[in-house]
Short mmCIF file of C-alpha atoms in Angstrom, two decimals:
data_model
loop_
_atom_site.label_atom_id
_atom_site.label_comp_id
_atom_site.label_asym_id
_atom_site.label_seq_id
_atom_site.Cartn_x
_atom_site.Cartn_y
_atom_site.Cartn_z
CA MET A 1 80.29 75.52 63.30
CA ALA A 2 82.14 72.40 62.16
CA GLN A 3 79.97 69.47 61.24
CA PHE A 4 79.97 66.59 63.73
CA LYS A 5 81.06 63.31 62.39
CA ALA A 6 79.80 59.91 63.63
CA ILE A 7 82.17 57.63 65.24
CA SER A 8 81.30 55.07 62.35
CA ASP A 9 83.09 57.66 59.97
CA TYR A 10 86.33 56.78 61.64
CA PHE A 11 85.93 53.31 63.22
CA ASN A 12 84.88 50.18 61.40
CA GLN A 13 84.44 46.77 63.03
CA LEU A 14 83.81 43.38 61.52
CA VAL A 15 83.74 39.91 62.94
CA TYR A 16 84.56 37.42 60.40
CA ALA A 17 85.81 33.78 59.82
CA ILE A 18 89.36 33.31 59.07
CA GLY A 19 90.44 30.95 56.12
CA ASN A 20 93.66 30.80 54.03
CA TYR A 21 95.78 33.81 53.37
CA HIS A 22 94.23 36.96 51.92
CA TYR A 23 96.73 39.79 51.45
CA ASN A 24 95.78 43.38 51.87
CA TRP A 25 97.01 46.76 53.08
CA HIS A 26 95.16 50.16 53.68
CA PRO A 27 95.82 53.59 55.18
CA SER A 28 93.81 52.67 58.33
CA ILE A 29 95.22 51.40 61.72
CA GLU A 30 93.97 47.86 62.12
CA LEU A 31 93.47 46.27 65.61
CA LEU A 32 92.91 42.44 65.42
CA MET A 33 91.57 40.26 68.20
CA VAL A 34 91.10 36.52 67.99
CA ILE A 35 87.54 35.38 69.33
CA ARG A 36 87.82 31.71 68.76
CA GLY A 37 90.31 29.36 67.28
CA ARG A 38 93.95 30.08 66.34
CA LEU A 39 95.68 31.95 63.50
CA THR A 40 98.93 32.87 61.90
CA ILE A 41 99.18 36.53 60.99
CA ASN A 42 101.94 37.59 58.55
CA ILE A 43 102.96 41.30 58.69
CA ASP A 44 105.41 42.57 56.28
CA GLY A 45 106.95 39.10 55.96
CA TYR A 46 107.06 38.30 59.84
CA GLN A 47 104.79 35.56 61.12
CA PHE A 48 103.12 35.56 64.63
CA GLN A 49 100.84 32.91 66.08
CA LEU A 50 97.64 34.14 68.00
CA ALA A 51 95.30 32.25 70.42
CA PRO A 52 91.95 33.22 71.68
CA HIS A 53 91.63 36.85 73.06
CA ASP A 54 95.21 37.76 71.60
CA LEU A 55 95.55 41.15 70.19
CA ILE A 56 97.76 42.50 67.54
CA LEU A 57 97.95 45.94 65.72
CA VAL A 58 98.84 46.55 62.09
CA ASN A 59 99.99 50.03 61.27
CA ALA A 60 98.63 52.01 58.43
CA ASN A 61 99.97 50.58 54.98
CA GLN A 62 101.57 47.60 56.39
CA GLY A 63 100.96 44.50 54.11
CA HIS A 64 99.32 41.68 56.19
CA ALA A 65 97.46 38.44 55.79
CA THR A 66 95.92 35.98 58.09
CA LEU A 67 95.71 32.17 58.00
CA ALA A 68 93.36 29.90 60.28
CA THR A 69 95.49 27.18 62.08
CA ALA A 70 92.38 25.73 63.91
CA PRO A 71 88.97 24.97 62.70
CA ALA A 72 86.14 27.66 62.99
CA THR A 73 88.41 30.41 63.65
CA LEU A 74 86.80 33.80 64.21
CA ALA A 75 88.29 37.34 64.73
CA ILE A 76 87.20 40.81 65.20
CA ARG A 77 89.13 43.63 63.34
CA THR A 78 88.69 47.27 64.28
CA GLN A 79 90.04 49.79 61.77
CA ILE A 80 90.71 53.30 62.69
CA ASP A 81 91.02 56.11 60.27
CA PRO A 82 94.18 58.05 61.27
CA ARG A 83 92.26 61.37 60.86
CA PHE A 84 90.49 60.53 64.01
CA TYR A 85 93.75 61.20 65.93
CA GLN A 86 94.60 64.17 63.72
CA GLU A 87 91.22 65.76 64.39
CA GLN A 88 91.82 65.41 68.07
CA GLY A 89 95.16 67.31 67.72
CA VAL A 90 97.24 64.05 67.81
CA GLN A 91 99.96 63.64 65.14
CA LEU A 92 100.95 60.18 64.20
CA SER A 93 103.12 60.89 61.32
CA ARG A 94 106.44 60.33 63.36
CA GLY A 95 105.67 57.29 65.26
CA GLU A 96 104.07 53.88 65.05
CA PHE A 97 101.86 51.57 67.21
CA ARG A 98 103.57 48.40 68.73
CA LEU A 99 101.00 46.02 70.19
CA ASN A 100 101.67 42.35 69.68
CA CYS A 101 100.65 39.61 72.14
CA ALA A 102 102.89 37.21 70.38
CA LEU A 103 105.82 39.30 71.38
CA VAL A 104 104.39 40.60 74.80
CA PRO A 105 102.00 38.13 76.03
CA ARG A 106 100.96 40.22 79.15
CA HIS A 107 100.26 43.77 79.46
CA PRO A 108 98.20 45.60 82.18
CA ARG A 109 96.06 47.27 79.65
CA TYR A 110 95.07 44.35 77.63
CA PRO A 111 91.86 43.54 79.47
CA GLN A 112 90.74 47.27 79.17
CA LEU A 113 91.35 47.05 75.42
CA ARG A 114 89.49 43.86 74.94
CA GLN A 115 86.55 45.22 76.79
CA ALA A 116 86.52 48.38 74.84
CA ILE A 117 86.69 46.41 71.63
CA ALA A 118 83.62 44.33 72.85
CA GLN A 119 81.78 47.34 74.04
CA LEU A 120 82.07 49.16 70.74
CA TYR A 121 80.79 46.08 68.76
CA LEU A 122 77.94 45.46 71.15
CA ALA A 123 76.82 48.87 72.12
CA SER A 124 73.38 49.86 71.42
CA SER A 125 73.47 53.65 71.89
CA PRO A 126 75.77 56.41 70.33
CA PHE A 127 76.99 57.38 73.78
CA GLU A 128 78.32 53.80 74.43
CA LYS A 129 79.98 53.55 71.10
CA ASN A 130 81.64 56.96 71.42
CA SER A 131 82.93 56.09 74.93
CA ALA A 132 84.34 52.78 73.67
CA ALA A 133 85.91 54.30 70.51
CA PHE A 134 87.57 57.06 72.55
CA ALA A 135 88.73 54.28 75.17
CA ILE A 136 90.36 52.23 72.43
CA ALA A 137 92.01 55.37 70.66
CA SER A 138 93.22 56.65 74.16
CA LEU A 139 94.64 53.24 75.34
CA LEU A 140 96.35 52.71 72.03
CA TYR A 141 98.10 56.15 72.01
CA GLU A 142 99.13 56.36 75.54
CA HIS A 143 100.47 52.83 76.10
CA PHE A 144 101.29 51.48 72.63
CA PHE A 145 102.61 54.46 70.59
CA VAL A 146 106.27 54.90 70.06
CA PRO A 147 107.86 57.80 68.43
CA THR A 148 110.15 56.96 65.43
CA ALA A 149 112.74 59.09 63.36
CA THR A 150 110.81 59.07 60.09
CA ASP A 151 107.36 59.75 58.84
CA ARG A 152 105.25 56.69 58.40
CA LEU A 153 101.89 57.91 57.35
CA PRO A 154 101.02 59.27 53.85
CA ARG A 155 99.31 62.69 53.49
CA GLN A 156 95.60 62.40 54.02
CA GLN A 157 94.69 64.61 51.04
CA GLN A 158 92.48 62.90 48.59
CA SER A 159 93.42 63.04 45.07
CA GLU A 160 91.21 62.23 42.17
CA GLN A 161 94.28 61.92 40.00
CA PHE A 162 95.81 59.20 42.22
CA THR A 163 92.53 57.43 42.46
CA ARG A 164 92.73 57.09 38.61
CA VAL A 165 96.33 55.88 38.98
CA ALA A 166 95.38 53.17 41.43
CA ARG A 167 92.54 52.09 39.09
CA GLU A 168 95.05 51.87 36.18
CA ILE A 169 97.36 49.62 38.26
CA GLN A 170 94.38 47.40 39.13
CA LEU A 171 93.41 47.12 35.52
CA HIS A 172 96.96 46.38 34.22
CA TYR A 173 98.95 44.81 36.96
CA ARG A 174 99.49 41.74 34.57
CA GLU A 175 101.31 43.94 32.03
CA ALA A 176 104.76 45.44 32.00
CA LEU A 177 103.93 48.65 34.02
CA SER A 178 106.79 51.03 34.72
CA LEU A 179 106.98 54.26 36.86
CA GLY A 180 107.96 56.24 33.77
CA GLN A 181 105.08 54.93 31.75
CA LEU A 182 102.52 55.93 34.15
CA ALA A 183 104.29 59.24 34.90
CA ASP A 184 103.93 60.12 31.07
CA GLU A 185 100.35 58.87 30.95
CA PHE A 186 99.37 61.14 33.78
CA GLY A 187 101.48 64.17 32.65
CA TYR A 188 104.17 64.08 35.49
CA SER A 189 107.95 63.90 35.44
CA LYS A 190 109.15 60.72 36.64
CA SER A 191 110.91 62.15 39.77
CA TYR A 192 107.75 64.14 40.81
CA PHE A 193 105.41 61.20 40.17
CA SER A 194 107.61 58.88 42.25
CA LYS A 195 107.69 61.31 45.24
CA SER A 196 103.92 62.21 45.03
CA PHE A 197 102.90 58.51 44.59
CA LYS A 198 104.74 57.73 47.87
CA GLN A 199 103.34 60.62 49.66
CA HIS A 200 99.85 59.69 48.58
CA PHE A 201 99.99 55.91 49.11
CA GLY A 202 102.48 55.68 51.84
CA ILE A 203 104.67 53.20 49.80
CA GLY A 204 106.55 53.41 46.60
CA PHE A 205 105.19 52.64 43.10
CA TYR A 206 107.14 49.24 42.68
CA GLU A 207 106.04 48.11 46.06
CA TYR A 208 102.45 48.89 45.33
CA LEU A 209 102.50 47.13 42.01
CA THR A 210 104.16 44.10 43.63
CA ARG A 211 101.57 43.94 46.29
CA GLU A 212 98.70 44.28 43.79
CA ARG A 213 100.27 41.40 41.81
CA LEU A 214 100.74 39.28 45.04
CA GLN A 215 97.20 39.88 46.09
CA HIS A 216 95.81 38.36 42.88
CA ALA A 217 98.47 35.58 42.68
CA LEU A 218 97.49 34.56 46.30
CA SER A 219 93.81 34.47 45.33
CA GLU A 220 94.76 32.24 42.43
CA LEU A 221 96.84 29.89 44.50
CA ASN A 222 93.77 29.57 47.07
CA GLY A 223 91.48 28.90 44.29
CA SER A 224 93.23 26.31 42.07
CA PRO A 225 96.05 23.75 42.09
CA ALA A 226 97.85 25.66 39.26
CA LYS A 227 101.70 25.42 38.74
CA ILE A 228 103.54 28.09 40.47
CA SER A 229 105.15 29.22 37.14
CA THR A 230 101.66 29.59 35.69
CA VAL A 231 100.41 31.74 38.78
CA ALA A 232 103.46 33.90 38.45
CA LEU A 233 102.98 34.67 34.76
CA ASN A 234 99.36 35.03 35.01
CA ASN A 235 99.75 37.87 37.57
CA GLY A 236 102.49 40.04 35.93
CA PHE A 237 105.85 38.31 37.17
CA THR A 238 108.00 37.77 34.19
CA GLU A 239 110.23 35.27 36.09
CA ILE A 240 109.40 32.63 38.65
CA LYS A 241 112.58 33.75 40.61
CA PHE A 242 111.19 37.18 41.18
CA PHE A 243 107.77 35.83 42.19
CA ASN A 244 109.48 33.46 44.72
CA LEU A 245 111.53 36.38 46.20
CA ALA A 246 108.49 38.62 46.36
CA PHE A 247 106.36 35.84 48.11
CA LYS A 248 108.91 35.01 50.55
CA LYS A 249 109.58 38.67 51.36
CA HIS A 250 105.88 39.40 52.07
CA PHE A 251 104.61 36.05 53.59
CA GLY A 252 107.76 34.39 54.98
CA ILE A 253 107.51 31.28 53.01
CA THR A 254 107.86 30.29 49.18
CA PRO A 255 104.73 29.86 47.10
CA SER A 256 105.42 26.08 46.78
CA ALA A 257 105.71 25.89 50.77
CA TYR A 258 102.33 27.71 50.87
CA GLN A 259 100.69 25.62 48.44
CA ALA A 260 101.82 22.48 50.37
CA LYS A 261 100.29 23.72 53.59
CA PHE A 262 97.29 25.16 52.02
CA SER A 263 93.99 23.83 53.55
CA PRO A 264 91.26 22.74 51.06
CA GLN A 265 88.96 22.62 53.99
CA LEU A 266 89.22 26.40 54.40
CA LYS A 267 88.00 26.98 50.73
CA THR A 268 84.42 27.34 51.85
CA VAL A 269 85.62 30.03 54.34
CA ASP A 270 87.38 31.84 51.53
CA VAL A 271 84.32 32.10 49.44
CA ALA A 272 82.62 34.12 52.04
CA PHE A 273 85.71 36.00 53.29
CA GLN A 274 84.65 38.93 55.36
CA GLN A 275 81.07 38.32 54.59
CA PRO A 276 78.25 38.28 57.26
CA LEU A 277 78.43 35.19 59.64
CA SER A 278 75.93 32.53 59.86
CA PRO A 279 73.46 32.93 62.71
CA GLN A 280 75.22 30.26 64.64
CA GLN A 281 78.69 31.97 64.17
CA ALA A 282 77.20 35.46 65.08
CA ALA A 283 75.63 34.08 68.19
CA GLY A 284 78.75 32.48 69.25
CA ALA A 285 80.98 35.49 68.62
CA LYS A 286 78.37 37.66 70.53
CA ARG A 287 78.52 35.47 73.62
CA GLU A 288 82.25 35.44 73.64
CA LEU A 289 82.33 39.25 73.43
CA GLN A 290 79.87 39.64 76.11
CA ARG A 291 82.04 37.50 78.38
CA LEU A 292 84.80 40.05 77.81
CA LEU A 293 82.59 42.78 79.30
CA ALA A 294 82.65 41.10 82.64
CA PRO A 295 85.09 42.69 85.09
CA ALA A 296 88.48 40.92 84.85
CA PRO A 297 91.41 41.13 87.05
CA ALA A 298 94.34 43.17 85.80
CA GLU A 299 96.96 41.05 83.91
CA ALA A 300 100.32 40.99 85.54
CA ALA A 301 102.67 43.50 84.05
CA VAL A 302 105.64 42.43 81.89
CA PRO A 303 108.68 42.23 84.18
CA VAL A 304 110.48 45.51 84.05
CA CYS A 305 113.79 43.96 82.80
CA ASP A 306 112.01 41.97 80.14
CA ASN A 307 109.96 45.05 79.05
CA CYS A 308 113.08 47.10 79.02
CA THR A 309 114.96 44.66 76.90
CA PHE A 310 112.10 44.20 74.46
CA ARG A 311 111.67 48.05 74.08
CA GLN A 312 115.42 48.58 73.57
CA ASP A 313 115.76 45.78 71.05
CA GLY A 314 112.62 47.00 69.34
CA LEU A 315 113.89 50.57 69.16
CA ARG A 316 117.29 49.44 67.67
CA TYR A 317 115.52 47.28 65.13
CA HIS A 318 113.24 50.01 63.98
CA GLN A 319 115.95 52.46 64.02
CA LEU A 320 118.10 50.28 61.77
CA ARG A 321 115.13 49.49 59.45
CA ALA A 322 114.46 53.27 59.07
CA GLU A 323 118.16 54.09 58.23
CA LEU A 324 118.26 51.13 55.59
CA GLN A 325 114.96 52.30 54.12
CA LYS A 326 116.24 55.78 53.82
CA LEU A 327 119.37 54.52 52.00
CA LEU A 328 117.19 52.57 49.68
CA ASP A 329 114.97 55.51 49.00
CA ASP A 330 117.89 57.74 48.35
CA LYS A 331 119.06 55.30 45.60
CA LYS A 332 115.74 55.47 43.68
#
């Protein structure tokens, strides 16, 4: 008999205070809801503004960062391991979730989704947690999942070898790392290592290395008034031009523009980023989530023509993006 796994093995929730940008990416699906305040979220270089109770979903391995645009901003993030879907017989490899309140402000399923998020966080019994988790997974797949032409998700195999590769990049991201250098070090041919790396992590080697460098560079920008050129060199970028291009690609603004809008008031939030809330913050968040559990009228559906236009434009955009990515991959 297969061993039963707890919902907590697949669903991870956290209520936390939003500060300045913190860049990350991971193999989990991430559903974010604003509890209080306002924020900007940047996903793969595109910025969206979110208000209280707004929802947005970040697909697996998409680089993303949040920035508070109002004092005392709180959000709840729900991460879902894609294996949860796979073990229920649902394949996500040829599709992606598209849920974004900034693009589609109203949807008839938003109230149910908000309630399920709140229920999962507040539930006191395993039955309630399981019920809420399955409700979230079902709502997302049935109403917000769109098939695409290419595979998005990496293989879910765990590899001790690639755990070591990731560790090597974390230790030496400041240095002049190359694909060939790591392939030789771990005993692979360059072409096989490149293909296997992308299958395991869901992104290519140089994109992974750039994200690692940007993650640390952003942390340095948040923590000190250092010169842009110094930050770039400290984090593995040999030329400030490349740093500017990479920063603009991933965050939608240049490092100098970000530094100009950086909020020193949020530095205290950054110190405790994704750490337990204060008792006052926790109590306020709990009250707001409890209010969401009260029965709410269904939101008006997006007008058919608007929804149709949005879906058609979105499908054309993602198809073009997939084709361009394939061309770039073929040239590597």
